[in-house]
C-alpha cells in the first residue's frame, strides 16, 4: 500500500514538473527568458537615486546604519549621505562620498543638479570625470560645442580646460576629480561617451564583463571600469594591489569582502578601498550587478 502511494506521488510530481516546464517554454519561446526582476519597468540606475535606506525591519531602529569607516576601507550607504550646496556650482547639492581626508588622492561625489543649474570649474590642475545617473545634462566644451549627456553617458575633462554642465531639470551625476599627475610630453583629451558603446574587454581567468570608459594609454592617470556580474558570479582573483578604488554600485546586490569584513551591499552603495586592502565580490539576488570603479593607473608609485 505504502509503495503504490509513493509511486503515485512520484508520478504526479513528474507530470506537474512536465506541465510547468511546458508553461515556462511557451512563455519564454519568443525571446530569451530573463531572470525575474522587480526593477524591469524602472529607468536605468533608478535604484541609485531611489535607494533603500535601510532594511525594512531596521528602519525604526534609531542610530542604525550599514555605513562603515575603517582605516583601509569604507562603506558609505545612502542613509548616510549628507547633501549641501556645492561651492562654485549653481543650484546644485552635493554629497562628498570619498575625499583625501579618508586617504584617497581623489574626490568622489554625487551632484544633484536642480532646475537651471550650472557647474563650476575644478581647481587649477584638477581633471574631472562625470557620469550621468539620472536626468539629462548639457556639456558645453571649450570650443562652445554642446553635448547632451543622458543616463549612462559620461565625460572626461582634462585639467585647466574650460567647460560647463547645465541642466534645466533635476539630474544626478557621480563625479570624480583628482590633481592630474603630469607626464612630460603627454596630455589628455576631452572624452565623451556612453557605457553601452564601449566594447567588452578580455578578463583572463574572470567571468565578469568589463568595459573601460577611458583610454588605457599613458597620458591618463586613472580609468573608470564598468563591471557586470550575473547573480552567482564572483571575482576569481582575491585582489590585493597598490591601486586605490572608489566604487559605486549601480545595479544589483551581493557581498563585498574588504579586509576581514564581509558586507551585504546593494545599488546606491559606495565603497572606498585603500591601497592593498584585500578585496573580493560575489553577485547575489535576482538581477545582475553593475558597478562603476575608479582605479589609478599608468604612474610610477614611487
Ligand atoms: C619631450 O619632448 C622633447 C622635445 O621633443 C624632448 O627633447 C624630450 O626628450 C622629451 N621628454 C621625454 C621625457 O620624452
CSV table of N, CA, C and O in Angstrom, one decimal, residues 93-158:
chain,number,residue,atom,x,y,z
A,93,UNK,N,23.2,70.5,-5.3
A,93,UNK,CA,23.6,70.0,-4.0
A,93,UNK,C,24.5,68.8,-4.2
A,93,UNK,O,24.4,68.1,-5.2
A,94,UNK,N,25.5,68.6,-3.3
A,94,UNK,CA,26.4,67.5,-3.4
A,94,UNK,C,26.6,66.8,-2.1
A,94,UNK,O,26.6,67.4,-1.0
A,95,UNK,N,26.9,65.5,-2.2
A,95,UNK,CA,27.3,64.7,-1.1
A,95,UNK,C,28.7,64.1,-1.5
A,95,UNK,O,28.8,63.4,-2.4
A,96,UNK,N,29.7,64.6,-0.7
A,96,UNK,CA,31.0,64.1,-0.9
A,96,UNK,C,31.1,62.7,-0.3
A,96,UNK,O,30.8,62.5,0.9
A,97,UNK,N,31.5,61.7,-1.1
A,97,UNK,CA,31.5,60.3,-0.6
A,97,UNK,C,32.9,59.8,-0.2
A,97,UNK,O,33.1,59.0,0.7
A,98,UNK,N,33.9,60.3,-1.0
A,98,UNK,CA,35.3,60.0,-0.8
A,98,UNK,C,36.1,61.3,-1.0
A,98,UNK,O,35.9,62.0,-2.0
A,99,UNK,N,36.9,61.6,0.0
A,99,UNK,CA,37.8,62.8,-0.1
A,99,UNK,C,39.2,62.4,0.4
A,99,UNK,O,39.3,61.5,1.2
A,100,UNK,N,40.2,63.3,0.1
A,100,UNK,CA,41.5,62.9,0.6
A,100,UNK,C,41.6,62.7,2.1
A,100,UNK,O,42.6,62.1,2.6
A,101,UNK,N,40.7,63.3,2.9
A,101,UNK,CA,40.8,63.1,4.4
A,101,UNK,C,40.6,61.6,4.7
A,101,UNK,O,41.0,61.2,5.8
A,102,UNK,N,40.1,60.8,3.8
A,102,UNK,CA,40.0,59.3,4.1
A,102,UNK,C,41.3,58.6,3.7
A,102,UNK,O,41.4,57.4,4.0
A,103,UNK,N,42.1,59.3,2.9
A,103,UNK,CA,43.4,58.7,2.5
A,103,UNK,C,43.5,58.6,1.0
A,103,UNK,O,44.5,58.1,0.4
A,104,UNK,N,42.5,59.0,0.3
A,104,UNK,CA,42.5,58.9,-1.2
A,104,UNK,C,43.2,60.1,-1.8
A,104,UNK,O,43.3,61.2,-1.2
A,105,UNK,N,43.6,60.0,-3.1
A,105,UNK,CA,44.2,61.1,-3.8
A,105,UNK,C,43.1,61.7,-4.8
A,105,UNK,O,43.5,62.4,-5.7
A,106,UNK,N,41.8,61.3,-4.6
A,106,UNK,CA,40.8,61.8,-5.5
A,106,UNK,C,39.5,62.2,-4.6
A,106,UNK,O,39.5,61.7,-3.4
A,107,UNK,N,38.6,62.9,-5.2
A,107,UNK,CA,37.3,63.1,-4.6
A,107,UNK,C,36.3,62.4,-5.4
A,107,UNK,O,36.4,62.2,-6.7
A,108,UNK,N,35.3,61.8,-4.8
A,108,UNK,CA,34.1,61.2,-5.5
A,108,UNK,C,32.9,61.8,-4.8
A,108,UNK,O,32.8,61.8,-3.6
A,109,UNK,N,32.0,62.4,-5.6
A,109,UNK,CA,30.8,63.0,-5.0
A,109,UNK,C,29.6,62.8,-5.9
A,109,UNK,O,29.7,62.6,-7.1
A,110,UNK,N,28.4,62.8,-5.3
A,110,UNK,CA,27.2,62.8,-6.1
A,110,UNK,C,26.8,64.3,-6.2
A,110,UNK,O,26.8,65.0,-5.2
A,111,UNK,N,26.4,64.7,-7.4
A,111,UNK,CA,26.0,66.1,-7.6
A,111,UNK,C,24.5,66.0,-8.0
A,111,UNK,O,24.2,65.4,-9.1
A,112,UNK,N,23.6,66.6,-7.2
A,112,UNK,CA,22.2,66.7,-7.6
A,112,UNK,C,21.9,68.1,-8.2
A,112,UNK,O,21.8,69.0,-7.4
A,113,UNK,N,21.8,68.1,-9.5
A,113,UNK,CA,21.6,69.4,-10.2
A,113,UNK,C,20.0,69.6,-10.2
A,113,UNK,O,19.3,68.7,-10.4
A,114,UNK,N,19.6,70.8,-9.9
A,114,UNK,CA,18.2,71.2,-9.8
A,114,UNK,C,17.9,72.0,-11.1
A,114,UNK,O,18.7,72.1,-12.0
A,115,UNK,N,16.7,72.6,-11.1
A,115,UNK,CA,16.3,73.4,-12.3
A,115,UNK,C,17.3,74.5,-12.5
A,115,UNK,O,17.8,75.1,-11.5
A,116,UNK,N,17.6,74.8,-13.7
A,116,UNK,CA,18.6,75.9,-14.1
A,116,UNK,C,19.9,75.8,-13.3
A,116,UNK,O,20.3,76.8,-12.7
A,117,UNK,N,20.5,74.7,-13.3
A,117,UNK,CA,21.7,74.5,-12.5
A,117,UNK,C,22.9,74.6,-13.5
A,117,UNK,O,22.8,74.4,-14.7
A,118,UNK,N,24.1,74.9,-12.9
A,118,UNK,CA,25.3,75.1,-13.7
A,118,UNK,C,26.5,74.7,-12.9
A,118,UNK,O,26.5,75.0,-11.7
A,119,UNK,N,27.4,74.0,-13.5
A,119,UNK,CA,28.6,73.6,-12.8
A,119,UNK,C,29.6,74.7,-12.6
A,119,UNK,O,29.6,75.6,-13.4
A,120,UNK,N,30.5,74.6,-11.7
A,120,UNK,CA,31.7,75.4,-11.6
A,120,UNK,C,32.9,74.6,-12.1
A,120,UNK,O,32.7,73.4,-12.5
A,121,UNK,N,34.0,75.2,-12.2
A,121,UNK,CA,35.2,74.5,-12.7
A,121,UNK,C,36.0,73.9,-11.5
A,121,UNK,O,36.0,74.4,-10.4
A,122,UNK,N,36.7,72.8,-11.8
A,122,UNK,CA,37.5,72.3,-10.7
A,122,UNK,C,38.7,73.2,-10.5
A,122,UNK,O,39.0,74.0,-11.3
A,123,UNK,N,39.4,73.0,-9.3
A,123,UNK,CA,40.6,73.9,-9.1
A,123,UNK,C,41.7,73.7,-10.2
A,123,UNK,O,41.6,72.7,-10.9
A,124,UNK,N,42.6,74.6,-10.3
A,124,UNK,CA,43.7,74.5,-11.3
A,124,UNK,C,44.4,73.2,-11.2
A,124,UNK,O,44.7,72.7,-10.1
A,125,UNK,N,44.7,72.6,-12.3
A,125,UNK,CA,45.5,71.3,-12.4
A,125,UNK,C,44.7,70.1,-12.0
A,125,UNK,O,45.2,69.0,-12.0
A,126,UNK,N,43.3,70.2,-11.9
A,126,UNK,CA,42.5,69.1,-11.5
A,126,UNK,C,41.7,68.6,-12.7
A,126,UNK,O,41.0,69.4,-13.4
A,127,UNK,N,41.7,67.3,-13.0
A,127,UNK,CA,40.9,66.7,-14.0
A,127,UNK,C,39.6,66.2,-13.4
A,127,UNK,O,39.5,66.0,-12.2
A,128,UNK,N,38.6,66.1,-14.3
A,128,UNK,CA,37.2,65.8,-13.8
A,128,UNK,C,36.6,64.7,-14.7
A,128,UNK,O,36.8,64.7,-15.9
A,129,UNK,N,35.9,63.8,-14.1
A,129,UNK,CA,35.1,62.7,-14.8
A,129,UNK,C,33.7,62.8,-14.3
A,129,UNK,O,33.5,62.7,-13.1
A,130,UNK,N,32.7,62.9,-15.2
A,130,UNK,CA,31.3,62.9,-14.7
A,130,UNK,C,30.5,61.8,-15.4
A,130,UNK,O,30.8,61.5,-16.6
A,131,UNK,N,29.6,61.2,-14.7
A,131,UNK,CA,28.8,60.1,-15.2
A,131,UNK,C,27.4,60.3,-14.8
A,131,UNK,O,27.1,60.6,-13.7
A,132,UNK,N,26.4,60.3,-15.8
A,132,UNK,CA,25.1,60.7,-15.5
A,132,UNK,C,24.3,59.5,-15.0
A,132,UNK,O,24.2,58.4,-15.6
A,133,UNK,N,23.7,59.7,-13.8
A,133,UNK,CA,22.9,58.6,-13.2
A,133,UNK,C,21.4,58.8,-13.4
A,133,UNK,O,20.6,57.9,-13.3
A,134,UNK,N,21.0,60.1,-13.6
A,134,UNK,CA,19.6,60.4,-13.7
A,134,UNK,C,19.4,61.7,-14.4
A,134,UNK,O,20.3,62.6,-14.2
A,135,UNK,N,18.5,61.8,-15.3
A,135,UNK,CA,18.2,63.1,-16.0
A,135,UNK,C,19.1,63.3,-17.2
A,135,UNK,O,19.8,62.4,-17.7
A,136,UNK,N,19.2,64.6,-17.6
A,136,UNK,CA,20.0,64.9,-18.8
A,136,UNK,C,20.8,66.2,-18.5
A,136,UNK,O,20.2,67.1,-17.9
A,137,UNK,N,22.0,66.2,-18.8
A,137,UNK,CA,22.8,67.5,-18.6
A,137,UNK,C,23.4,67.8,-20.0
A,137,UNK,O,23.7,67.0,-20.8
A,138,UNK,N,23.7,69.1,-20.2
A,138,UNK,CA,24.3,69.6,-21.4
A,138,UNK,C,25.7,70.0,-21.0
A,138,UNK,O,25.9,70.9,-20.1
A,139,UNK,N,26.7,69.4,-21.7
A,139,UNK,CA,28.1,69.8,-21.5
A,139,UNK,C,28.5,70.8,-22.6
A,139,UNK,O,28.3,70.4,-23.8
A,140,UNK,N,28.9,72.0,-22.3
A,140,UNK,CA,29.4,72.9,-23.3
A,140,UNK,C,30.9,72.9,-23.1
A,140,UNK,O,31.4,73.2,-22.0
A,141,UNK,N,31.6,72.6,-24.2
A,141,UNK,CA,33.1,72.4,-24.1
A,141,UNK,C,33.8,73.7,-24.5
A,141,UNK,O,33.2,74.7,-24.8
A,142,UNK,N,35.1,73.7,-24.4
A,142,UNK,CA,35.9,74.9,-24.7
A,142,UNK,C,35.7,75.5,-26.0
A,142,UNK,O,35.9,76.7,-26.2
A,143,UNK,N,35.3,74.7,-27.0
A,143,UNK,CA,35.0,75.2,-28.4
A,143,UNK,C,33.6,75.8,-28.5
A,143,UNK,O,33.2,76.2,-29.5
A,144,UNK,N,32.9,75.7,-27.4
A,144,UNK,CA,31.5,76.2,-27.4
A,144,UNK,C,30.5,75.2,-27.9
A,144,UNK,O,29.3,75.5,-28.1
A,145,UNK,N,30.9,74.0,-28.2
A,145,UNK,CA,30.1,72.9,-28.7
A,145,UNK,C,29.3,72.3,-27.5
A,145,UNK,O,29.9,72.0,-26.5
A,146,UNK,N,28.0,72.1,-27.7
A,146,UNK,CA,27.2,71.5,-26.7
A,146,UNK,C,27.0,70.0,-26.9
A,146,UNK,O,26.8,69.5,-28.1
A,147,UNK,N,27.1,69.2,-25.9
A,147,UNK,CA,26.9,67.7,-26.0
A,147,UNK,C,25.8,67.4,-24.9
A,147,UNK,O,25.9,67.8,-23.8
A,148,UNK,N,24.8,66.6,-25.4
A,148,UNK,CA,23.7,66.2,-24.5
A,148,UNK,C,24.2,64.9,-23.8
A,148,UNK,O,24.5,63.9,-24.5
A,149,UNK,N,24.2,64.9,-22.5
A,149,UNK,CA,24.6,63.7,-21.8
A,149,UNK,C,23.4,63.1,-21.1
A,149,UNK,O,22.9,63.7,-20.2
A,150,UNK,N,23.0,61.9,-21.5
A,150,UNK,CA,21.9,61.2,-20.9
A,150,UNK,C,22.4,60.2,-19.9
A,150,UNK,O,23.6,60.0,-19.7
A,151,UNK,N,21.4,59.5,-19.2
A,151,UNK,CA,21.8,58.4,-18.3
A,151,UNK,C,22.7,57.4,-19.0
A,151,UNK,O,22.5,57.1,-20.1
A,152,UNK,N,23.8,57.1,-18.3
A,152,UNK,CA,24.8,56.1,-18.8
A,152,UNK,C,25.9,56.8,-19.7
A,152,UNK,O,26.8,56.1,-20.1
A,153,UNK,N,25.7,58.1,-19.9
A,153,UNK,CA,26.8,58.9,-20.6
A,153,UNK,C,27.8,59.5,-19.7
A,153,UNK,O,27.4,59.7,-18.5
A,154,UNK,N,28.9,59.8,-20.2
A,154,UNK,CA,30.0,60.3,-19.3
A,154,UNK,C,30.9,61.3,-20.1
A,154,UNK,O,30.9,61.3,-21.3
A,155,UNK,N,31.6,62.0,-19.3
A,155,UNK,CA,32.6,62.9,-20.0
A,155,UNK,C,33.8,63.0,-19.1
A,155,UNK,O,33.8,63.0,-17.9
A,156,UNK,N,35.0,63.1,-19.8
A,156,UNK,CA,36.3,63.4,-19.1
A,156,UNK,C,36.8,64.8,-19.5
A,156,UNK,O,36.8,65.0,-20.7
A,157,UNK,N,37.1,65.6,-18.6
A,157,UNK,CA,37.6,66.9,-18.9
A,157,UNK,C,39.0,67.0,-18.3
A,157,UNK,O,39.2,66.9,-17.1
A,158,UNK,N,40.0,67.3,-19.2
A,158,UNK,CA,41.4,67.4,-18.8
A,158,UNK,C,41.5,68.6,-17.8
A,158,UNK,O,40.7,69.5,-17.8
